[in-house]
Amino acid sequence: MADDDNDNDDEEEQNQNSIKVILVGDSGTGKTNLIGVATGQQFNAATLTTTTCSYMRIVIKINDIEYKVNLWDTIGQEKYKSMTKIFFKNSKIVLYVYDVTKRETFDSLKNWKNTIDEILGDVPTVGVVANKCDLYLEEQVKENEGKQYADEIGAKFIYTSAKLDAINFKAFIEEMVKEYVNKFEIKKNNEIIIDKKNHKKKENKNDRKKCC
């Protein structure tokens, strides 16, 4: 999506049936391919490093309601991080992605989380994605280590590979969306609505009774 469409994108992301999911992490962790296979594209080993933020969409049906799920592929290079922050706005689900064959991408998740916490605060739904598990012979970060970190930050965890079609990754996204929708509906049902007009009238009456 072009930058000129950002205002329209922001308006859409605030729509109740539109859910923004961002994938964050260092460049080369496979975010672009994960989104690609989740939206029905073929894995491309020659995928170039993302130099702009863009999204692709899938539709997920929950309780007979269709939700437009926009999967955002964010810039992973440190020098672009300040620009990436702009695209974090209105995110409902954050997926932290690392490459199991490169420990530095796992270690940097803490920095990415600090950035997200600073901008978004308490994100409703969070996941940790260990990608490239097909390269297990080159693995530097074991599955249980990634799971432990996910537990520490209260996130769900998935061990996957975009190269192996990442079928479980698409199911993981659906699970995350369902979790978010359930949280949102609970919050919505418990919301207390105050009629400010009537409330003000009641306050004025009480003030008159106290007077004199």
Short mmCIF file of C-alpha atoms in Angstrom, two decimals:
data_model
loop_
_atom_site.label_atom_id
_atom_site.label_comp_id
_atom_site.label_asym_id
_atom_site.label_seq_id
_atom_site.Cartn_x
_atom_site.Cartn_y
_atom_site.Cartn_z
CA MET A 1 0.00 0.00 0.00
CA ALA A 2 1.28 3.48 -0.81
CA ASP A 3 2.01 6.05 1.88
CA ASP A 4 -0.70 8.32 0.44
CA ASP A 5 -3.27 5.81 1.60
CA ASN A 6 -2.21 5.99 5.25
CA ASP A 7 -5.10 8.20 6.34
CA ASN A 8 -7.61 5.82 4.78
CA ASP A 9 -5.78 2.87 6.32
CA ASP A 10 -5.91 4.46 9.78
CA GLU A 11 -9.65 5.06 9.44
CA GLU A 12 -10.20 1.47 8.34
CA GLU A 13 -8.05 0.07 11.16
CA GLN A 14 -10.37 1.72 13.68
CA ASN A 15 -13.35 -0.10 12.22
CA GLN A 16 -14.70 -2.74 14.61
CA ASN A 17 -14.43 -5.51 11.99
CA SER A 18 -10.93 -4.57 10.86
CA ILE A 19 -7.99 -5.93 12.86
CA LYS A 20 -4.43 -4.73 12.37
CA VAL A 21 -1.71 -7.32 12.94
CA ILE A 22 1.94 -6.21 12.78
CA LEU A 23 4.97 -8.46 12.43
CA VAL A 24 8.05 -6.90 14.01
CA GLY A 25 11.63 -8.09 14.21
CA ASP A 26 15.00 -7.71 12.52
CA SER A 27 15.38 -7.80 8.76
CA GLY A 28 15.93 -11.23 7.28
CA THR A 29 13.76 -13.06 9.81
CA GLY A 30 11.23 -14.01 7.12
CA LYS A 31 8.32 -11.70 7.98
CA THR A 32 7.51 -11.04 4.33
CA ASN A 33 7.41 -14.73 3.44
CA LEU A 34 5.33 -15.58 6.52
CA ILE A 35 2.71 -13.07 5.46
CA GLY A 36 2.94 -14.30 1.89
CA VAL A 37 2.25 -17.95 2.66
CA ALA A 38 -0.47 -16.99 5.16
CA THR A 39 -2.27 -15.16 2.37
CA GLY A 40 -1.90 -17.95 -0.17
CA GLN A 41 1.30 -17.01 -1.98
CA GLN A 42 4.26 -19.28 -2.65
CA PHE A 43 7.46 -19.11 -0.65
CA ASN A 44 10.15 -17.02 -2.35
CA ALA A 45 13.71 -17.56 -1.14
CA ALA A 46 14.82 -14.48 -3.08
CA THR A 47 12.45 -12.13 -1.28
CA LEU A 48 14.13 -8.76 -0.86
CA THR A 49 14.42 -6.96 2.46
CA THR A 50 11.34 -4.84 3.10
CA THR A 51 12.14 -1.15 2.61
CA THR A 52 8.63 0.18 3.15
CA CYS A 53 5.72 -0.88 5.34
CA SER A 54 2.85 -2.59 3.57
CA TYR A 55 0.09 -5.04 4.36
CA MET A 56 -1.82 -7.93 2.92
CA ARG A 57 -5.30 -8.99 3.96
CA ILE A 58 -7.06 -12.19 4.90
CA VAL A 59 -10.65 -12.57 6.01
CA ILE A 60 -11.37 -14.64 9.10
CA LYS A 61 -14.89 -15.61 10.12
CA ILE A 62 -15.65 -15.83 13.84
CA ASN A 63 -19.15 -16.47 15.20
CA ASP A 64 -20.62 -15.81 11.74
CA ILE A 65 -18.92 -12.40 11.58
CA GLU A 66 -16.24 -11.67 9.00
CA TYR A 67 -13.15 -9.78 10.17
CA LYS A 68 -10.73 -8.10 7.79
CA VAL A 69 -7.31 -8.99 9.14
CA ASN A 70 -4.54 -6.76 7.80
CA LEU A 71 -1.10 -8.32 8.19
CA TRP A 72 1.54 -5.61 8.24
CA ASP A 73 5.08 -6.30 7.14
CA THR A 74 7.22 -3.72 8.95
CA ILE A 75 10.75 -2.59 8.23
CA GLY A 76 13.26 -4.59 10.24
CA GLN A 77 16.40 -2.53 9.78
CA GLU A 78 17.48 -0.44 12.76
CA LYS A 79 18.05 2.70 10.68
CA TYR A 80 14.38 2.63 9.61
CA LYS A 81 12.94 1.93 13.06
CA SER A 82 11.81 5.54 13.63
CA MET A 83 9.81 5.41 10.38
CA THR A 84 8.38 2.02 11.28
CA LYS A 85 6.91 3.47 14.47
CA ILE A 86 4.39 5.42 12.39
CA PHE A 87 2.88 2.15 11.18
CA PHE A 88 2.45 0.68 14.68
CA LYS A 89 -0.58 2.90 15.30
CA ASN A 90 -3.91 1.11 15.92
CA SER A 91 -2.28 -2.32 16.08
CA LYS A 92 -4.40 -4.91 17.90
CA ILE A 93 -2.05 -7.89 17.60
CA VAL A 94 1.75 -7.83 17.64
CA LEU A 95 3.85 -10.79 16.48
CA TYR A 96 7.54 -10.74 17.40
CA VAL A 97 9.48 -12.68 14.74
CA TYR A 98 12.99 -14.08 14.99
CA ASP A 99 15.20 -16.42 12.95
CA VAL A 100 16.12 -19.57 14.89
CA THR A 101 19.48 -19.69 13.08
CA LYS A 102 20.52 -16.19 14.18
CA ARG A 103 20.67 -15.58 17.93
CA GLU A 104 21.02 -11.83 17.50
CA THR A 105 17.50 -11.67 16.01
CA PHE A 106 16.17 -13.39 19.12
CA ASP A 107 18.14 -11.17 21.50
CA SER A 108 16.83 -8.03 19.77
CA LEU A 109 13.20 -8.97 20.52
CA LYS A 110 13.58 -7.26 23.89
CA ASN A 111 14.41 -3.99 22.13
CA TRP A 112 11.46 -4.42 19.78
CA LYS A 113 9.19 -5.08 22.74
CA ASN A 114 10.45 -1.94 24.49
CA THR A 115 9.63 0.05 21.36
CA ILE A 116 6.15 -1.44 21.13
CA ASP A 117 5.49 -0.86 24.84
CA GLU A 118 6.57 2.76 24.47
CA ILE A 119 4.28 3.41 21.52
CA LEU A 120 1.28 1.16 22.08
CA GLY A 121 1.39 0.35 25.78
CA ASP A 122 -0.51 -2.80 26.71
CA VAL A 123 -1.26 -4.57 23.42
CA PRO A 124 -4.37 -6.81 23.67
CA THR A 125 -2.78 -9.86 22.02
CA VAL A 126 0.89 -10.76 21.58
CA GLY A 127 2.71 -13.68 19.94
CA VAL A 128 6.30 -14.84 19.48
CA VAL A 129 7.16 -16.47 16.15
CA ALA A 130 10.25 -18.68 15.78
CA ASN A 131 10.78 -18.87 12.02
CA LYS A 132 13.00 -21.03 9.76
CA CYS A 133 12.67 -24.20 11.83
CA ASP A 134 13.41 -26.14 8.63
CA LEU A 135 17.07 -25.14 9.19
CA TYR A 136 17.23 -27.05 12.46
CA LEU A 137 20.83 -28.15 11.82
CA GLU A 138 21.87 -24.49 11.96
CA GLU A 139 19.67 -23.67 14.93
CA GLN A 140 21.13 -21.26 17.49
CA VAL A 141 17.97 -20.70 19.52
CA LYS A 142 16.23 -23.83 20.77
CA GLU A 143 12.44 -24.10 20.69
CA ASN A 144 12.12 -24.27 24.49
CA GLU A 145 14.12 -21.04 24.82
CA GLY A 146 11.72 -19.20 22.55
CA LYS A 147 8.76 -20.68 24.41
CA GLN A 148 10.23 -19.56 27.72
CA TYR A 149 10.58 -15.97 26.49
CA ALA A 150 6.99 -16.01 25.23
CA ASP A 151 5.81 -17.17 28.66
CA GLU A 152 7.77 -14.37 30.30
CA ILE A 153 5.99 -11.66 28.32
CA GLY A 154 2.59 -13.35 28.38
CA ALA A 155 2.59 -14.23 24.69
CA LYS A 156 1.59 -17.25 22.64
CA PHE A 157 4.39 -19.09 20.86
CA ILE A 158 4.79 -20.81 17.52
CA TYR A 159 7.70 -22.73 15.98
CA THR A 160 7.29 -22.54 12.22
CA SER A 161 8.83 -22.25 8.75
CA ALA A 162 7.63 -20.08 5.90
CA LYS A 163 9.52 -22.38 3.54
CA LEU A 164 7.41 -25.35 4.66
CA ASP A 165 4.22 -23.43 3.76
CA ALA A 166 3.71 -22.34 7.40
CA ILE A 167 0.27 -23.97 7.54
CA ASN A 168 0.44 -23.82 11.31
CA PHE A 169 1.28 -20.10 11.11
CA LYS A 170 -2.00 -19.29 9.36
CA ALA A 171 -3.85 -21.30 12.03
CA PHE A 172 -1.84 -19.40 14.65
CA ILE A 173 -3.03 -16.06 13.25
CA GLU A 174 -6.62 -17.26 13.33
CA GLU A 175 -6.17 -18.30 16.96
CA MET A 176 -4.71 -14.90 17.84
CA VAL A 177 -7.56 -13.09 16.11
CA LYS A 178 -10.15 -15.18 17.95
CA GLU A 179 -8.44 -14.38 21.25
CA TYR A 180 -8.50 -10.67 20.46
CA VAL A 181 -12.15 -10.74 19.37
CA ASN A 182 -13.15 -12.50 22.60
CA LYS A 183 -11.30 -9.92 24.68
CA PHE A 184 -12.82 -7.08 22.69
CA GLU A 185 -16.37 -8.40 23.04
CA ILE A 186 -15.96 -8.86 26.81
CA LYS A 187 -14.72 -5.30 27.15
CA LYS A 188 -17.53 -4.05 24.96
CA ASN A 189 -20.21 -5.86 26.99
CA ASN A 190 -18.83 -4.53 30.27
CA GLU A 191 -18.58 -0.95 29.06
CA ILE A 192 -20.45 1.54 31.22
CA ILE A 193 -22.15 4.25 29.17
CA ILE A 194 -22.90 7.51 30.94
CA ASP A 195 -25.64 9.77 29.63
CA LYS A 196 -23.76 13.04 30.14
CA LYS A 197 -26.85 15.20 29.60
CA ASN A 198 -28.98 13.47 32.25
CA HIS A 199 -25.96 13.10 34.50
CA LYS A 200 -25.43 16.86 34.39
CA LYS A 201 -29.10 17.50 35.23
CA LYS A 202 -28.86 15.22 38.26
CA GLU A 203 -25.73 17.02 39.42
CA ASN A 204 -27.50 20.38 39.14
CA LYS A 205 -30.48 19.13 41.20
CA ASN A 206 -28.20 17.85 43.90
CA ASP A 207 -26.36 21.15 43.99
CA ARG A 208 -29.67 23.03 44.45
CA LYS A 209 -30.66 20.76 47.34
CA LYS A 210 -27.39 21.40 49.11
CA CYS A 211 -27.69 25.13 48.61
CA CYS A 212 -29.49 27.21 51.36
#
